[in-house]
Amino acid sequence: DTAVSQTPKYLVTQMGNDKSIKCEQNLGHDTMYWYKQDSKKFLKIMFSYNNKELIINETVPNRFSPKSPDKAHLNLHINSLELGDSAVYFCASSQGKGIGHSPLHFGNGTRLTVT
Amino acid sequence: AQKITQTQPGMFVQEKEAVTLDCTYDTSDQSYGLFWYKQPSSGEMIFLIYQGSYDEQNATEGRYSLNFQKARKSANLVISASQLGDSAMYFCAMREGQRGGSEKLVFGKGTKLTVNP
């Protein structure tokens, strides 16, 4: 019974390619997020969506475009991949509009390697 | 400016002993929340414990407790009776942003805990 699932788990690609990461949650949550974890394990928010509406866009390059077809799905498309995009990307969800006192529920992450 | 500070990049503890992982935070909000997450080597993020700024009691969840000192702006995680499976990265995080709107979790840099047999 996976709560937040991301695919693929691993993604290896060459510079300049375009790739997508998919995320789905079956928790009935209203808000979904993308976080990036760099090689030093630092986690930083990229985007949040509430019920398909973009709420947070944290100065992420335009090459990153999130898409939320419905409140249970939040995909991340990355154009013209660069070496610096190599990281682990986590999808997460939270109940209601925001976080409150409820924790974020994270997916298992997608390890992106750009060569 | 860093909002969450975890000053211990690495910590070691003997199995069955208690360990405290430090976390200090910076905010001017009256209402905020603090979270701790565990990330084992397998990579998933596991929620451990939550403390709200208005909670009068320190949060506890099984072997995890949060030593919340509001005046010092610290929210240290205490793990009692350490087990080998506790070896992992531990992240302190603070809820930031407008309540019910653009909230997000801001994370510290993490502490790598190693439990020795």
mmCIF file of C-alpha atoms in Angstrom:
data_model
loop_
_atom_site.group_PDB
_atom_site.id
_atom_site.type_symbol
_atom_site.label_atom_id
_atom_site.label_comp_id
_atom_site.label_asym_id
_atom_site.label_seq_id
_atom_site.Cartn_x
_atom_site.Cartn_y
_atom_site.Cartn_z
ATOM 1 C CA ASP A 1 0.000 0.000 0.000
ATOM 2 C CA THR A 2 2.320 2.721 -1.251
ATOM 3 C CA ALA A 3 1.256 6.157 -0.050
ATOM 4 C CA VAL A 4 3.459 8.356 -2.249
ATOM 5 C CA SER A 5 5.015 6.619 -5.225
ATOM 6 C CA GLN A 6 7.548 7.996 -7.660
ATOM 7 C CA THR A 7 8.779 6.572 -10.907
ATOM 8 C CA PRO A 8 11.392 5.891 -11.973
ATOM 9 C CA LYS A 9 13.567 5.124 -8.953
ATOM 10 C CA TYR A 10 16.749 5.641 -10.973
ATOM 11 C CA LEU A 11 17.250 7.792 -14.029
ATOM 12 C CA VAL A 12 20.550 7.997 -15.912
ATOM 13 C CA THR A 13 20.683 10.279 -18.908
ATOM 14 C CA GLN A 14 22.975 12.480 -20.919
ATOM 15 C CA MET A 15 23.331 16.218 -20.841
ATOM 16 C CA GLY A 16 20.864 18.023 -23.021
ATOM 17 C CA ASN A 17 18.147 15.382 -22.801
ATOM 18 C CA ASP A 18 14.626 15.948 -21.525
ATOM 19 C CA LYS A 19 13.217 13.671 -18.834
ATOM 20 C CA SER A 20 10.177 13.348 -16.590
ATOM 21 C CA ILE A 21 9.584 12.010 -13.107
ATOM 22 C CA LYS A 22 6.091 10.962 -12.089
ATOM 23 C CA CYS A 23 4.531 11.104 -8.646
ATOM 24 C CA GLU A 24 1.231 9.821 -7.354
ATOM 25 C CA GLN A 25 -0.259 9.823 -3.859
ATOM 26 C CA ASN A 26 -3.203 7.766 -2.636
ATOM 27 C CA LEU A 27 -3.567 9.516 0.716
ATOM 28 C CA GLY A 28 -6.258 11.918 -0.409
ATOM 29 C CA HIS A 29 -3.943 14.831 0.352
ATOM 30 C CA ASP A 30 -4.514 18.230 -1.213
ATOM 31 C CA THR A 31 -0.943 19.529 -1.417
ATOM 32 C CA MET A 32 2.044 18.016 -3.188
ATOM 33 C CA TYR A 33 5.673 19.041 -3.321
ATOM 34 C CA TRP A 34 8.931 18.474 -5.125
ATOM 35 C CA TYR A 35 12.126 18.591 -3.095
ATOM 36 C CA LYS A 36 15.695 18.264 -4.363
ATOM 37 C CA GLN A 37 18.387 16.580 -2.269
ATOM 38 C CA ASP A 38 21.905 17.417 -3.401
ATOM 39 C CA SER A 39 25.074 15.401 -3.052
ATOM 40 C CA LYS A 40 25.613 16.806 0.448
ATOM 41 C CA LYS A 41 22.156 15.538 1.466
ATOM 42 C CA PHE A 42 20.712 19.037 1.712
ATOM 43 C CA LEU A 43 16.971 19.073 1.017
ATOM 44 C CA LYS A 44 15.453 22.103 -0.641
ATOM 45 C CA ILE A 45 11.930 22.730 -1.794
ATOM 46 C CA MET A 46 11.351 23.321 -5.478
ATOM 47 C CA PHE A 47 7.585 23.489 -5.963
ATOM 48 C CA SER A 48 4.318 22.948 -4.201
ATOM 49 C CA TYR A 49 0.849 22.485 -5.651
ATOM 50 C CA ASN A 50 -2.462 22.640 -3.883
ATOM 51 C CA ASN A 51 -5.315 20.956 -5.732
ATOM 52 C CA LYS A 52 -3.617 21.482 -9.108
ATOM 53 C CA GLU A 53 -2.734 25.113 -8.372
ATOM 54 C CA LEU A 54 0.928 26.179 -8.180
ATOM 55 C CA ILE A 55 1.631 27.639 -4.745
ATOM 56 C CA ILE A 56 5.409 27.674 -4.350
ATOM 57 C CA ASN A 57 7.990 28.098 -7.089
ATOM 58 C CA GLU A 58 11.286 28.425 -5.301
ATOM 59 C CA THR A 59 13.494 30.169 -7.898
ATOM 60 C CA VAL A 60 13.947 27.022 -9.886
ATOM 61 C CA PRO A 61 15.308 27.329 -13.464
ATOM 62 C CA ASN A 62 12.663 27.435 -16.172
ATOM 63 C CA ARG A 63 13.972 24.123 -17.453
ATOM 64 C CA PHE A 64 12.012 22.528 -14.598
ATOM 65 C CA SER A 65 8.296 22.422 -15.204
ATOM 66 C CA PRO A 66 5.919 20.756 -12.768
ATOM 67 C CA LYS A 67 2.539 19.571 -13.945
ATOM 68 C CA SER A 68 -0.404 18.522 -11.800
ATOM 69 C CA PRO A 69 -3.192 16.914 -13.837
ATOM 70 C CA ASP A 70 -5.180 16.295 -10.654
ATOM 71 C CA LYS A 71 -4.569 16.598 -6.942
ATOM 72 C CA ALA A 72 -3.253 13.046 -6.682
ATOM 73 C CA HIS A 73 -0.524 13.512 -9.273
ATOM 74 C CA LEU A 74 2.422 15.860 -9.586
ATOM 75 C CA ASN A 75 4.948 15.268 -12.327
ATOM 76 C CA LEU A 76 8.263 16.976 -12.910
ATOM 77 C CA HIS A 77 9.583 17.559 -16.391
ATOM 78 C CA ILE A 78 13.158 18.692 -16.890
ATOM 79 C CA ASN A 79 14.387 20.094 -20.197
ATOM 80 C CA SER A 80 17.977 20.324 -21.414
ATOM 81 C CA LEU A 81 19.437 18.438 -18.491
ATOM 82 C CA GLU A 82 22.698 19.708 -17.012
ATOM 83 C CA LEU A 83 25.341 17.988 -14.898
ATOM 84 C CA GLY A 84 24.241 20.066 -11.902
ATOM 85 C CA ASP A 85 20.778 18.572 -12.062
ATOM 86 C CA SER A 86 22.162 15.303 -10.740
ATOM 87 C CA ALA A 87 20.462 14.784 -7.393
ATOM 88 C CA VAL A 88 17.739 12.839 -5.651
ATOM 89 C CA TYR A 89 14.303 14.282 -6.271
ATOM 90 C CA PHE A 90 11.607 13.650 -3.686
ATOM 91 C CA CYS A 91 7.919 14.017 -4.124
ATOM 92 C CA ALA A 92 5.880 14.624 -0.976
ATOM 93 C CA SER A 93 2.320 15.332 0.032
ATOM 94 C CA SER A 94 0.495 16.901 2.961
ATOM 95 C CA GLN A 95 -3.054 17.067 4.183
ATOM 96 C CA GLY A 96 -5.047 20.197 3.590
ATOM 97 C CA LYS A 97 -3.756 23.433 2.172
ATOM 98 C CA GLY A 98 -0.258 23.464 3.549
ATOM 99 C CA ILE A 99 1.368 21.563 6.381
ATOM 100 C CA GLY A 100 -0.058 22.644 9.722
ATOM 101 C CA HIS A 101 0.957 20.071 12.274
ATOM 102 C CA SER A 102 0.815 17.193 9.826
ATOM 103 C CA PRO A 103 4.081 15.818 8.484
ATOM 104 C CA LEU A 104 5.024 15.649 4.851
ATOM 105 C CA HIS A 105 4.754 12.137 3.469
ATOM 106 C CA PHE A 106 7.650 11.501 1.135
ATOM 107 C CA GLY A 107 8.050 9.195 -1.811
ATOM 108 C CA ASN A 108 11.146 7.034 -1.987
ATOM 109 C CA GLY A 109 12.986 9.443 -4.243
ATOM 110 C CA THR A 110 14.274 9.393 -7.805
ATOM 111 C CA ARG A 111 18.036 9.383 -8.207
ATOM 112 C CA LEU A 112 18.833 11.380 -11.332
ATOM 113 C CA THR A 113 22.324 11.082 -12.788
ATOM 114 C CA VAL A 114 23.267 13.310 -15.697
ATOM 115 C CA THR A 115 26.406 12.268 -17.592
ATOM 116 C CA ALA B 1 20.258 33.129 6.611
ATOM 117 C CA GLN B 2 20.086 29.560 7.757
ATOM 118 C CA LYS B 3 16.827 28.872 9.497
ATOM 119 C CA ILE B 4 17.655 25.437 10.857
ATOM 120 C CA THR B 5 21.075 24.633 12.244
ATOM 121 C CA GLN B 6 22.314 21.162 13.001
ATOM 122 C CA THR B 7 25.836 21.557 14.314
ATOM 123 C CA GLN B 8 26.767 17.876 14.465
ATOM 124 C CA PRO B 9 27.664 16.507 11.033
ATOM 125 C CA GLY B 10 28.281 13.101 12.596
ATOM 126 C CA MET B 11 27.523 11.412 15.891
ATOM 127 C CA PHE B 12 28.474 8.038 17.321
ATOM 128 C CA VAL B 13 26.661 6.156 20.058
ATOM 129 C CA GLN B 14 26.944 2.718 21.602
ATOM 130 C CA GLU B 15 24.019 0.362 21.200
ATOM 131 C CA LYS B 16 21.479 0.644 24.049
ATOM 132 C CA GLU B 17 22.698 4.109 25.064
ATOM 133 C CA ALA B 18 20.794 7.356 24.611
ATOM 134 C CA VAL B 19 21.872 10.050 22.172
ATOM 135 C CA THR B 20 20.855 13.675 21.636
ATOM 136 C CA LEU B 21 20.892 15.259 18.205
ATOM 137 C CA ASP B 22 20.988 19.038 18.296
ATOM 138 C CA CYS B 23 18.790 21.414 16.357
ATOM 139 C CA THR B 24 18.427 25.169 16.693
ATOM 140 C CA TYR B 25 16.092 27.296 14.640
ATOM 141 C CA ASP B 26 15.547 30.890 13.742
ATOM 142 C CA THR B 27 12.115 32.411 13.284
ATOM 143 C CA SER B 28 10.200 35.508 14.254
ATOM 144 C CA ASP B 29 6.847 33.750 13.930
ATOM 145 C CA GLN B 30 4.848 33.007 17.044
ATOM 146 C CA SER B 31 3.298 29.922 15.520
ATOM 147 C CA TYR B 32 5.602 27.360 13.986
ATOM 148 C CA GLY B 33 6.197 23.648 13.911
ATOM 149 C CA LEU B 34 9.299 21.527 14.160
ATOM 150 C CA PHE B 35 9.723 18.091 12.652
ATOM 151 C CA TRP B 36 12.367 15.398 12.721
ATOM 152 C CA TYR B 37 12.914 12.961 9.892
ATOM 153 C CA LYS B 38 15.145 9.913 9.573
ATOM 154 C CA GLN B 39 16.798 8.930 6.305
ATOM 155 C CA PRO B 40 18.406 5.465 6.380
ATOM 156 C CA SER B 41 20.942 4.436 3.770
ATOM 157 C CA SER B 42 18.090 3.064 1.658
ATOM 158 C CA GLY B 43 17.106 6.682 1.062
ATOM 159 C CA GLU B 44 13.490 7.057 2.153
ATOM 160 C CA MET B 45 12.416 9.904 4.418
ATOM 161 C CA ILE B 46 10.691 8.700 7.578
ATOM 162 C CA PHE B 47 8.781 11.101 9.823
ATOM 163 C CA LEU B 48 9.673 10.667 13.490
ATOM 164 C CA ILE B 49 8.196 13.377 15.661
ATOM 165 C CA TYR B 50 6.509 16.789 15.665
ATOM 166 C CA GLN B 51 6.534 19.700 18.115
ATOM 167 C CA GLY B 52 4.265 22.709 17.801
ATOM 168 C CA SER B 53 5.412 26.050 19.158
ATOM 169 C CA TYR B 54 2.384 26.261 21.462
ATOM 170 C CA ASP B 55 2.696 22.721 22.753
ATOM 171 C CA GLU B 56 3.455 22.901 26.446
ATOM 172 C CA GLN B 57 4.701 19.375 26.736
ATOM 173 C CA ASN B 58 7.696 17.935 24.948
ATOM 174 C CA ALA B 59 6.646 15.550 22.193
ATOM 175 C CA THR B 60 7.365 11.840 22.588
ATOM 176 C CA GLU B 61 6.952 8.932 20.193
ATOM 177 C CA GLY B 62 8.193 5.626 21.503
ATOM 178 C CA ARG B 63 11.984 5.859 21.889
ATOM 179 C CA TYR B 64 12.013 9.354 20.392
ATOM 180 C CA SER B 65 11.482 12.487 22.406
ATOM 181 C CA LEU B 66 11.953 16.119 21.583
ATOM 182 C CA ASN B 67 13.673 18.387 24.070
ATOM 183 C CA PHE B 68 11.967 21.657 23.184
ATOM 184 C CA GLN B 69 13.462 24.797 24.705
ATOM 185 C CA LYS B 70 11.536 27.666 23.205
ATOM 186 C CA ALA B 71 13.549 30.501 24.732
ATOM 187 C CA ARG B 72 16.741 28.994 23.386
ATOM 188 C CA LYS B 73 15.074 28.158 20.072
ATOM 189 C CA SER B 74 16.253 24.595 20.263
ATOM 190 C CA ALA B 75 14.458 21.350 19.450
ATOM 191 C CA ASN B 76 16.837 18.521 20.149
ATOM 192 C CA LEU B 77 15.932 14.938 19.326
ATOM 193 C CA VAL B 78 16.635 12.367 22.008
ATOM 194 C CA ILE B 79 16.792 8.720 21.025
ATOM 195 C CA SER B 80 16.754 6.370 23.977
ATOM 196 C CA ALA B 81 18.132 2.817 23.986
ATOM 197 C CA SER B 82 19.811 3.152 20.586
ATOM 198 C CA GLN B 83 19.542 0.242 18.185
ATOM 199 C CA LEU B 84 21.716 -0.655 15.220
ATOM 200 C CA GLY B 85 18.795 0.204 12.956
ATOM 201 C CA ASP B 86 18.912 3.784 14.207
ATOM 202 C CA SER B 87 22.043 4.382 12.135
ATOM 203 C CA ALA B 88 20.914 6.949 9.575
ATOM 204 C CA MET B 89 20.844 10.632 8.658
ATOM 205 C CA TYR B 90 18.549 12.699 10.856
ATOM 206 C CA PHE B 91 17.025 15.940 9.664
ATOM 207 C CA CYS B 92 15.436 18.680 11.690
ATOM 208 C CA ALA B 93 12.900 20.785 9.795
ATOM 209 C CA MET B 94 10.709 23.789 10.493
ATOM 210 C CA ARG B 95 7.401 24.717 8.973
ATOM 211 C CA GLU B 96 7.648 28.112 7.357
ATOM 212 C CA GLY B 97 5.256 30.273 5.413
ATOM 213 C CA GLN B 98 1.709 31.481 5.572
ATOM 214 C CA ARG B 99 -0.578 29.097 7.446
ATOM 215 C CA GLY B 100 -2.974 27.425 5.050
ATOM 216 C CA GLY B 101 -1.134 28.920 2.110
ATOM 217 C CA SER B 102 2.470 28.779 0.979
ATOM 218 C CA GLU B 103 3.779 26.574 3.755
ATOM 219 C CA LYS B 104 6.888 24.510 3.294
ATOM 220 C CA LEU B 105 9.345 22.580 5.376
ATOM 221 C CA VAL B 106 12.824 24.057 5.642
ATOM 222 C CA PHE B 107 15.433 21.461 6.499
ATOM 223 C CA GLY B 108 18.725 21.512 8.352
ATOM 224 C CA LYS B 109 21.823 19.931 6.859
ATOM 225 C CA GLY B 110 21.387 16.760 8.841
ATOM 226 C CA THR B 111 23.341 14.687 11.341
ATOM 227 C CA LYS B 112 24.682 11.283 10.448
ATOM 228 C CA LEU B 113 24.198 8.954 13.408
ATOM 229 C CA THR B 114 26.181 5.749 13.676
ATOM 230 C CA VAL B 115 25.225 3.194 16.309
ATOM 231 C CA ASN B 116 28.094 0.923 17.297
ATOM 232 C CA PRO B 117 27.503 -2.632 18.574
#
